[in-house]
PDB file of C-alpha atoms and ligand atoms in Angstrom:
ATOM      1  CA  UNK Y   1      29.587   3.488 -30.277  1.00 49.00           C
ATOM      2  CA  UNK Y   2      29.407   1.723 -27.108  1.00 53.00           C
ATOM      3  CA  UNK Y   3      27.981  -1.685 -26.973  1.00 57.00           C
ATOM      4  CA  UNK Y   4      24.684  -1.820 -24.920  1.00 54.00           C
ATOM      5  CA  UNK Y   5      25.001  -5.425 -22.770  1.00 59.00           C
ATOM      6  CA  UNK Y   6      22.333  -7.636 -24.007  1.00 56.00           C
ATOM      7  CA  UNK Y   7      20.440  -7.848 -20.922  1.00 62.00           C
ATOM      8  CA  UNK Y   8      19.533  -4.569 -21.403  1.00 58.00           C
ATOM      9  CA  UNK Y   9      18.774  -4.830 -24.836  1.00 60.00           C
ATOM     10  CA  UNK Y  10      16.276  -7.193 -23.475  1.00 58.00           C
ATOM     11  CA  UNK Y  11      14.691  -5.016 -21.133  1.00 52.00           C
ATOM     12  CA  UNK Y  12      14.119  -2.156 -23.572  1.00 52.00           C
ATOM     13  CA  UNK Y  13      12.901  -4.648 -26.282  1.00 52.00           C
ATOM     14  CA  UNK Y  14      10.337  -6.217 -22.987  1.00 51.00           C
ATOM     15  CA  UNK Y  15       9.208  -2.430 -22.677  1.00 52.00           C
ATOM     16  CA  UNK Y  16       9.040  -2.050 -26.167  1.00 53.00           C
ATOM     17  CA  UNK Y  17       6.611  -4.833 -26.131  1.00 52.00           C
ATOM     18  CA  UNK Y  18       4.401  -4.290 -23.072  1.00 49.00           C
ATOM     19  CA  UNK Y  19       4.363  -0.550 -23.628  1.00 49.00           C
ATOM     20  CA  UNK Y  20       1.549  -0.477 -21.469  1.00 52.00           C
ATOM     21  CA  UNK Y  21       2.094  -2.818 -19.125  1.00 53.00           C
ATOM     22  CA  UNK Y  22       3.079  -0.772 -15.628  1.00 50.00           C
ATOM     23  CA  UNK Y  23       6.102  -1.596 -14.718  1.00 50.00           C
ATOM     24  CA  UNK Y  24       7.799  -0.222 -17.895  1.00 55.00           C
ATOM     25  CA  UNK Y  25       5.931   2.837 -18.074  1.00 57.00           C
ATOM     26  CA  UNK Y  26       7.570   6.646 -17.397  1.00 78.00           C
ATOM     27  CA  UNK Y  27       8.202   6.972 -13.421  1.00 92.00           C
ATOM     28  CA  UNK Y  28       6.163   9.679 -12.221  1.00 97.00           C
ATOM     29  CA  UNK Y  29       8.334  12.190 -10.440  1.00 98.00           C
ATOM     30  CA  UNK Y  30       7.395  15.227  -8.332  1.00 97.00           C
ATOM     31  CA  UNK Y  31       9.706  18.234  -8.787  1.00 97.00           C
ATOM     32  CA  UNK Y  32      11.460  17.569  -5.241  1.00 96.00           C
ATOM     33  CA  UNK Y  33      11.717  13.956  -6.558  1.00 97.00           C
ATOM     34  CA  UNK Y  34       9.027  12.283  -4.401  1.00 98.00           C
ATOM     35  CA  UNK Y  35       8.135   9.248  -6.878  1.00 98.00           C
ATOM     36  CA  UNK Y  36       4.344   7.972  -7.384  1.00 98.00           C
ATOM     37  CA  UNK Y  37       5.470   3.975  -7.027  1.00 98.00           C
ATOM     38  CA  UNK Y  38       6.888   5.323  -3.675  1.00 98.00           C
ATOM     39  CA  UNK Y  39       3.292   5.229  -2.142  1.00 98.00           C
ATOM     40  CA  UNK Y  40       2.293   2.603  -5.587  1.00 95.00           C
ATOM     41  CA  UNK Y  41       0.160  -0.227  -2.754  1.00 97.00           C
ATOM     42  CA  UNK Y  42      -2.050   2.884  -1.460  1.00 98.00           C
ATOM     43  CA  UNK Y  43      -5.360   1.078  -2.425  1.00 97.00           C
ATOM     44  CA  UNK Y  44      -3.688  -1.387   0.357  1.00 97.00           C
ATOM     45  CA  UNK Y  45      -3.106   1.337   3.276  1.00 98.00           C
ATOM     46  CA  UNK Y  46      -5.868   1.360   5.937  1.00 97.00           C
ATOM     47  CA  UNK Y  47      -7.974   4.113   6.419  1.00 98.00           C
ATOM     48  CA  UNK Y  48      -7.540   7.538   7.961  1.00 98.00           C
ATOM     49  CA  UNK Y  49     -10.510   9.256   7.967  1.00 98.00           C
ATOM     50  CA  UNK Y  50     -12.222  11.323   5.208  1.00 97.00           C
ATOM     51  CA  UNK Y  51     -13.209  15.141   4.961  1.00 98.00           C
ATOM     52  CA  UNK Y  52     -15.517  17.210   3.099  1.00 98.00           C
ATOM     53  CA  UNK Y  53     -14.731  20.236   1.605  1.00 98.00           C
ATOM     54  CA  UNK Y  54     -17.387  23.048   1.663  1.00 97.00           C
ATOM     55  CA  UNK Y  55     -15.480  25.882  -0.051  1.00 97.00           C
ATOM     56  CA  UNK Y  56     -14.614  23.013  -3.279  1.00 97.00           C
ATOM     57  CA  UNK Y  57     -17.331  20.869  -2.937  1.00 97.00           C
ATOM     58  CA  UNK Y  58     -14.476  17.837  -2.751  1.00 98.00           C
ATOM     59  CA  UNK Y  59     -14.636  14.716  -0.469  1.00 98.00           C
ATOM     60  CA  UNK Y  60     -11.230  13.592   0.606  1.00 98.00           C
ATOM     61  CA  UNK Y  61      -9.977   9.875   1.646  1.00 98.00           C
ATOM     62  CA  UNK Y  62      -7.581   9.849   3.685  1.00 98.00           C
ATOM     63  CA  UNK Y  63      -5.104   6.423   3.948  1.00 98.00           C
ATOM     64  CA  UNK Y  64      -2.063   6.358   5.922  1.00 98.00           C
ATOM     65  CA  UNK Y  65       0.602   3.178   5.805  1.00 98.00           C
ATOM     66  CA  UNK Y  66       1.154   1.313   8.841  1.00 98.00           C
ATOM     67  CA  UNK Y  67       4.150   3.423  10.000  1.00 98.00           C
ATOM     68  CA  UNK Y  68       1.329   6.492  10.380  1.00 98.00           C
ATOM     69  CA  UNK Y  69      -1.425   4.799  11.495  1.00 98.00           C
ATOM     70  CA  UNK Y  70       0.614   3.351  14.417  1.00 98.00           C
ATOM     71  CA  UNK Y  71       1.773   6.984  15.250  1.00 98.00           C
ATOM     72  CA  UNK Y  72      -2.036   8.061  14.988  1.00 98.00           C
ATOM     73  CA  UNK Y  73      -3.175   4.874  17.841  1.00 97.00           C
ATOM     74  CA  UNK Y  74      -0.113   6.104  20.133  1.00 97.00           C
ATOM     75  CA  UNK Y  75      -1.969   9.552  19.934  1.00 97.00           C
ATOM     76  CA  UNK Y  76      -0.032  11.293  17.779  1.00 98.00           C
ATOM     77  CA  UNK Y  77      -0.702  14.113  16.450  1.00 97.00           C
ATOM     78  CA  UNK Y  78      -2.931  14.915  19.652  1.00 94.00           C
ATOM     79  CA  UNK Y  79      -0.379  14.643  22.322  1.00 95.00           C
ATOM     80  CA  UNK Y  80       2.085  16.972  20.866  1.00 93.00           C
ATOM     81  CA  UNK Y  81       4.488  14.041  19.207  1.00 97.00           C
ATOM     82  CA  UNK Y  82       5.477  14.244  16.114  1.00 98.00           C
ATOM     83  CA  UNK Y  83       4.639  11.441  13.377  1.00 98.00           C
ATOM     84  CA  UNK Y  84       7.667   8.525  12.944  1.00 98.00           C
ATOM     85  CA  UNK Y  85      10.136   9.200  10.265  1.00 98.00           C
ATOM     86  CA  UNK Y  86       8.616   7.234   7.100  1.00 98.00           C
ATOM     87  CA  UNK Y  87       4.738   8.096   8.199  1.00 98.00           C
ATOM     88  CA  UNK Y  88       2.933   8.558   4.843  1.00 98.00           C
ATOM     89  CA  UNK Y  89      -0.099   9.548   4.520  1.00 98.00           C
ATOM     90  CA  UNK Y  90      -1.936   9.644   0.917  1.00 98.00           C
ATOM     91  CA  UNK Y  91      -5.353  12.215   0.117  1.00 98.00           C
ATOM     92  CA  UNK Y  92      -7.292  10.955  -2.610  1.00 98.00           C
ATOM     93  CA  UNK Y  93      -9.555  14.199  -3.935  1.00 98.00           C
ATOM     94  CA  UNK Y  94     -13.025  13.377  -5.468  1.00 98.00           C
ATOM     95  CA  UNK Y  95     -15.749  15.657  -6.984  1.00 98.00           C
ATOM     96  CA  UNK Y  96     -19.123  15.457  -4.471  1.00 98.00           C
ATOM     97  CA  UNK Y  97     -22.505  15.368  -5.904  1.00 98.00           C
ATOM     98  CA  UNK Y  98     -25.798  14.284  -4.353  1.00 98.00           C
ATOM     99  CA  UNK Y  99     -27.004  11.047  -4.689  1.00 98.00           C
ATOM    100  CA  UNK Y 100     -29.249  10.724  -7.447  1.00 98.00           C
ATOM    101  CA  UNK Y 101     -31.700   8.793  -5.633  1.00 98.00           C
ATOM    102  CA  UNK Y 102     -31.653  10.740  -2.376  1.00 98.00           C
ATOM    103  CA  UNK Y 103     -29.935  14.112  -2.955  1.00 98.00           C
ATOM    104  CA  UNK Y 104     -29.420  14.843   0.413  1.00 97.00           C
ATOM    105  CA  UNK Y 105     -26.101  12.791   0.442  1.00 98.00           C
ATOM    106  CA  UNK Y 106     -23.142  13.701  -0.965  1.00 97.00           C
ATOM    107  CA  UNK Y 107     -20.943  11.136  -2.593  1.00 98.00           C
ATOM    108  CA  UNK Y 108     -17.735  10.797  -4.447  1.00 97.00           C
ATOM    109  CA  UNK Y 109     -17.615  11.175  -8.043  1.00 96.00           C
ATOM    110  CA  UNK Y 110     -14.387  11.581 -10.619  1.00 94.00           C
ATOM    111  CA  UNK Y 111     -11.147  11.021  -9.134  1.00 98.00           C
ATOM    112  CA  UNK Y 112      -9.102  14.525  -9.494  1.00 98.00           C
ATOM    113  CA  UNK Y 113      -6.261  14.415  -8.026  1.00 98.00           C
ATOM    114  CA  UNK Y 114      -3.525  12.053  -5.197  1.00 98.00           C
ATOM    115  CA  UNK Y 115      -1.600  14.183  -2.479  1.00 98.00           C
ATOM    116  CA  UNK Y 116       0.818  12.658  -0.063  1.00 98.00           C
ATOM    117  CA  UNK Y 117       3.026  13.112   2.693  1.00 98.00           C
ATOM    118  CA  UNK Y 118       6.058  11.804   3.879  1.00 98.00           C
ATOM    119  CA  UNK Y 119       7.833  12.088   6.797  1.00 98.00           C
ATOM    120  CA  UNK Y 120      11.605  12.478   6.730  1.00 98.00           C
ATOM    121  CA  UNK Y 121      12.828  15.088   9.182  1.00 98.00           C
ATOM    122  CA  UNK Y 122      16.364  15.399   7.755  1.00 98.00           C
ATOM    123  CA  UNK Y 123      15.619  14.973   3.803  1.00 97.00           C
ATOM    124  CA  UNK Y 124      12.685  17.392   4.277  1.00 98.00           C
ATOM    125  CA  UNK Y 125      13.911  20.122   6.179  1.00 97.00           C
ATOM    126  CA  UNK Y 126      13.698  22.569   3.811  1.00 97.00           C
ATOM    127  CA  UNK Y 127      10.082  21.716   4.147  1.00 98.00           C
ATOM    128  CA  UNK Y 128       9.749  21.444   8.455  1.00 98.00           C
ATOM    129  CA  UNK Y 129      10.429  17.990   8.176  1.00 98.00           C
ATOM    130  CA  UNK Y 130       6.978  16.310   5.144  1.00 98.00           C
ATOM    131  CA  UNK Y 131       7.468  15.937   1.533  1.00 98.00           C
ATOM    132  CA  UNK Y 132       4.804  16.936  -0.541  1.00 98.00           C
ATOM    133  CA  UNK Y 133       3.629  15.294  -3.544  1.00 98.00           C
ATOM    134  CA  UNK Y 134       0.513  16.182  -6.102  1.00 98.00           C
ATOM    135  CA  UNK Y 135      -0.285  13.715  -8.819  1.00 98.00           C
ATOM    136  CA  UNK Y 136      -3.299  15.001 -10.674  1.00 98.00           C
ATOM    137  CA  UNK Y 137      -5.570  12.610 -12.412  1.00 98.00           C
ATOM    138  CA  UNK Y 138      -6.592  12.140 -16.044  1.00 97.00           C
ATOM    139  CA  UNK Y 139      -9.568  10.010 -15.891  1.00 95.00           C
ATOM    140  CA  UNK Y 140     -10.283   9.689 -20.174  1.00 96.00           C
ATOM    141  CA  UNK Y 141      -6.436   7.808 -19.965  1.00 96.00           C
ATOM    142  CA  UNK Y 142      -7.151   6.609 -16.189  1.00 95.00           C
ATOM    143  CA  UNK Y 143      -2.912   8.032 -15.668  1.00 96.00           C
ATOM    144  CA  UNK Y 144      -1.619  10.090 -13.343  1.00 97.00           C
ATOM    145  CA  UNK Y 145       0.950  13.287 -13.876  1.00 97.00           C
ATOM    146  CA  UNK Y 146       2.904  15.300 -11.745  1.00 98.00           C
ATOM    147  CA  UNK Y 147       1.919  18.594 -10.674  1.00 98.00           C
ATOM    148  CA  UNK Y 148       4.268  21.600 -10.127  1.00 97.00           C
ATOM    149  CA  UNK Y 149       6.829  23.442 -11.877  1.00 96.00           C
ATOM    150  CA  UNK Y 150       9.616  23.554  -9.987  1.00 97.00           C
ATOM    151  CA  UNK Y 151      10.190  21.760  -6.175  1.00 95.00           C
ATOM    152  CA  UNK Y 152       8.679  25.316  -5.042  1.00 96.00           C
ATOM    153  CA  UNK Y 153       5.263  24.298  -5.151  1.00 98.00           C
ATOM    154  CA  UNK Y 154       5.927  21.583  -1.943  1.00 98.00           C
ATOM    155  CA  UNK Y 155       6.161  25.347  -0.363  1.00 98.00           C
ATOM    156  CA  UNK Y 156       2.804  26.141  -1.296  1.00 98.00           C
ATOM    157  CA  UNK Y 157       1.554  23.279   0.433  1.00 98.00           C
ATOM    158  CA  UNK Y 158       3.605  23.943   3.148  1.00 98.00           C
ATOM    159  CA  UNK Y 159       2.049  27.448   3.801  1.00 98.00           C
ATOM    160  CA  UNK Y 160      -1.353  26.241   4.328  1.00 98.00           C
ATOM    161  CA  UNK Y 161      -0.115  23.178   6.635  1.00 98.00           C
ATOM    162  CA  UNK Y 162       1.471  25.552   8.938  1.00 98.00           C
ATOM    163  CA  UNK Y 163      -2.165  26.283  10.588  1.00 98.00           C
ATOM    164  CA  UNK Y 164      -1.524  22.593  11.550  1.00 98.00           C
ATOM    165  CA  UNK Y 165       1.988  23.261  13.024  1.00 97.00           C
ATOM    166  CA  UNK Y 166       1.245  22.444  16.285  1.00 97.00           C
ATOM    167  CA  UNK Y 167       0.017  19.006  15.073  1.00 97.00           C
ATOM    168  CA  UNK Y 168       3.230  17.835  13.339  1.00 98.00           C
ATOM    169  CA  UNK Y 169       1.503  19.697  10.172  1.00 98.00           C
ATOM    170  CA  UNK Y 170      -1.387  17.342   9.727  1.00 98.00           C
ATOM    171  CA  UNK Y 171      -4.935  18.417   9.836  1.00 98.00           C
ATOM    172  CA  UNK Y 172      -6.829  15.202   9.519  1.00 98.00           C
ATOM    173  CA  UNK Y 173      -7.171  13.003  12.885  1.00 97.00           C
ATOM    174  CA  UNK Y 174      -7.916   8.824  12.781  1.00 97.00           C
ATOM    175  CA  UNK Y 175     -11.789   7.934  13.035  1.00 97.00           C
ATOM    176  CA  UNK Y 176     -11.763   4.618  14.879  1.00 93.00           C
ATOM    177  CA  UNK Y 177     -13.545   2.206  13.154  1.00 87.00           C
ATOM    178  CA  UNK Y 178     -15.131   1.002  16.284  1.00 83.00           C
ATOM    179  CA  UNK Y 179     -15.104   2.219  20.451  1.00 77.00           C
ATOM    180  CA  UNK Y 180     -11.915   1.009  21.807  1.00 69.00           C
TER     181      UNK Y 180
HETATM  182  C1  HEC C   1      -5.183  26.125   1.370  1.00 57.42           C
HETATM  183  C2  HEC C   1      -4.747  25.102   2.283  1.00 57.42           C
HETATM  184  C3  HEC C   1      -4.053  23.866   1.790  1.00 57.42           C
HETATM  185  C4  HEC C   1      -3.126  23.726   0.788  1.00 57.42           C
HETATM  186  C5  HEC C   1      -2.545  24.795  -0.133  1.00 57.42           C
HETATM  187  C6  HEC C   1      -2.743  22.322   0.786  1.00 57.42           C
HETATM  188  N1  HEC C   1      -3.412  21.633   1.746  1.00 57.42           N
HETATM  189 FE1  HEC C   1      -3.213  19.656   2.184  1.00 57.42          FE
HETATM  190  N2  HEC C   1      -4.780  19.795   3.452  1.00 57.42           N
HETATM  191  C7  HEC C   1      -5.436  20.957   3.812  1.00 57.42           C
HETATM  192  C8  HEC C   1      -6.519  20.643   4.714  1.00 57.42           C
HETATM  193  C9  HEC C   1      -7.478  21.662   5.354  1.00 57.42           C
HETATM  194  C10 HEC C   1      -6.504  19.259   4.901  1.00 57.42           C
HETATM  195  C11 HEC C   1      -7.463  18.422   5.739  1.00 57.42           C
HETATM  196  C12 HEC C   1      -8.855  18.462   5.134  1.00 57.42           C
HETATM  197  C13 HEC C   1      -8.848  18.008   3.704  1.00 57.42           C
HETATM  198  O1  HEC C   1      -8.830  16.800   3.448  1.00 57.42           O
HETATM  199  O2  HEC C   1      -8.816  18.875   2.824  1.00 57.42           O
HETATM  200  C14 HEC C   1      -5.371  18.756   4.098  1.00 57.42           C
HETATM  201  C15 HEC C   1      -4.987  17.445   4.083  1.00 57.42           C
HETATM  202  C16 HEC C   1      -3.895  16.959   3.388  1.00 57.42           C
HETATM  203  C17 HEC C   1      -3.398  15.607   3.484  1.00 57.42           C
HETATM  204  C18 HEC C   1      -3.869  14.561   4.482  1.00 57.42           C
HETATM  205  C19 HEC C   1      -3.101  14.776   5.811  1.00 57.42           C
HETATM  206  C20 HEC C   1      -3.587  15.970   6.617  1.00 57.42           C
HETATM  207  O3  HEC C   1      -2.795  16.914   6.854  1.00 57.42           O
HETATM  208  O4  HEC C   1      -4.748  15.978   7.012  1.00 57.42           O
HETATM  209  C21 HEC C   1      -2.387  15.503   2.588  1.00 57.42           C
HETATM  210  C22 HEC C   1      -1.561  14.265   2.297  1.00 57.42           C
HETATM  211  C23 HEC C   1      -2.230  16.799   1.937  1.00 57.42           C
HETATM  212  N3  HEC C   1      -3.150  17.678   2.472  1.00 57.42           N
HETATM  213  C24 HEC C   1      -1.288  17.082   0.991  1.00 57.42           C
HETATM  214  C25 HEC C   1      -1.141  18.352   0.403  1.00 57.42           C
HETATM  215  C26 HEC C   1      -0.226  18.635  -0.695  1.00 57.42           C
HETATM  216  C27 HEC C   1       0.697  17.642  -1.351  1.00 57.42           C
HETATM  217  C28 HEC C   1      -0.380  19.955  -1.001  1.00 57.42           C
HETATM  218  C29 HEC C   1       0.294  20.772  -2.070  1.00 57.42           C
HETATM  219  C30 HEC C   1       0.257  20.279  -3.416  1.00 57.42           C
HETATM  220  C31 HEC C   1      -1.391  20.477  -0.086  1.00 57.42           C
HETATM  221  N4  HEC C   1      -1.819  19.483   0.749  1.00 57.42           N
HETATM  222  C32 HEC C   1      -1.820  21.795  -0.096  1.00 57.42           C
HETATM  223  C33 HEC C   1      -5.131  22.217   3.389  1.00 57.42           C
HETATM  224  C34 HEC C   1      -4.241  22.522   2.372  1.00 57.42           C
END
């Protein structure tokens, strides 16, 4: 049998330990091997925009790292140019419901699912130049798992971005905080 070095020994008996603890838990892995800790300081990322979905009844939030949201204030996707390679751009789905004290406004309930984009024109060009990743959430265990069976489903996705093709494939444009 070969001997397993001793620092490793250590890290599996760490794991062991702190089953729960984050950084030794399973790596969430798309089926075209897009990772979850890939985009893991979201909650950090600035703000897109959000969207409401009539057809599901879903509000979106839309976060982008720095890499897109300096593509979005040179005017991309607008003026034709496509996003920067390593532009990422995360979709966090949530139920709607009305407010229960004024029913009129929607707001976000229940966490369902995390989407994102990256940007990589050669790696992705099998898929016009994004990766596509779907993490859907289990809120009674607050963890997130891959979804799709097989790297096909990025295609899928794909599909429905093409009514965006003349945008670099992204629907969603940035709502300025403020007037410039
Ligand atoms: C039936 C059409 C459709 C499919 C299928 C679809 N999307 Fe989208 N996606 C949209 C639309 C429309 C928006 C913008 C409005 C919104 O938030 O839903 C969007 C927005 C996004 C965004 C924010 C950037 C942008 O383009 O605005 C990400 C990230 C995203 N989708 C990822 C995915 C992933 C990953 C999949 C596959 C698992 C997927 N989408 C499948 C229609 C689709």
């Amino acid at each position: 049998m070969k001997k397993i070095p001793l620092s490793l020994n250590m890290v599996i008996l760490l794991c062991l330990a702190f089953l729960f603890l984050p950084g030794c838990q399973k790596e969430l892995t798309a089926p075209n091997g897009l990772t979850f800790s890939f985009i893991s300081d979201y909650k950090n990322w600035p703000l897109i925009s959000f969207n409401y979905r009539q057809d599901l009844n879903e509000l979106h939030m839309i976060l982008g790292n720095r890499t897109a949201l300096e593509g979005y204030l040179n005017g991309t996707p607008q003026n034709g140019k496509p996003f920067t390679d390593g532009s990422v751009l995360v979709r966090l789905i949530f139920t709607a419901r009305p407010n229960p004290n004024f029913p009129q406004a929607l707001e976000p309930i229940g966490l369902q699912r995390l989407d994102y984009m990256l940007k990589d024109a050669e790696r992705f060009k099998g898929t016009e130049g994004w990766g596509y990743a779907s993490f859907i959430y289990d809120a009674e265990n607050r963890t997130f798992k891959p979804f799709g069976k097989d790297a096909s489903f990025a295609q899928e996705c794909l599909n429905c971005h093409r009514l965006a093709k003349t945008r670099d494939y992204i629907f969603t444009s940035y709502t300025p905080k403020a007037p410039k």
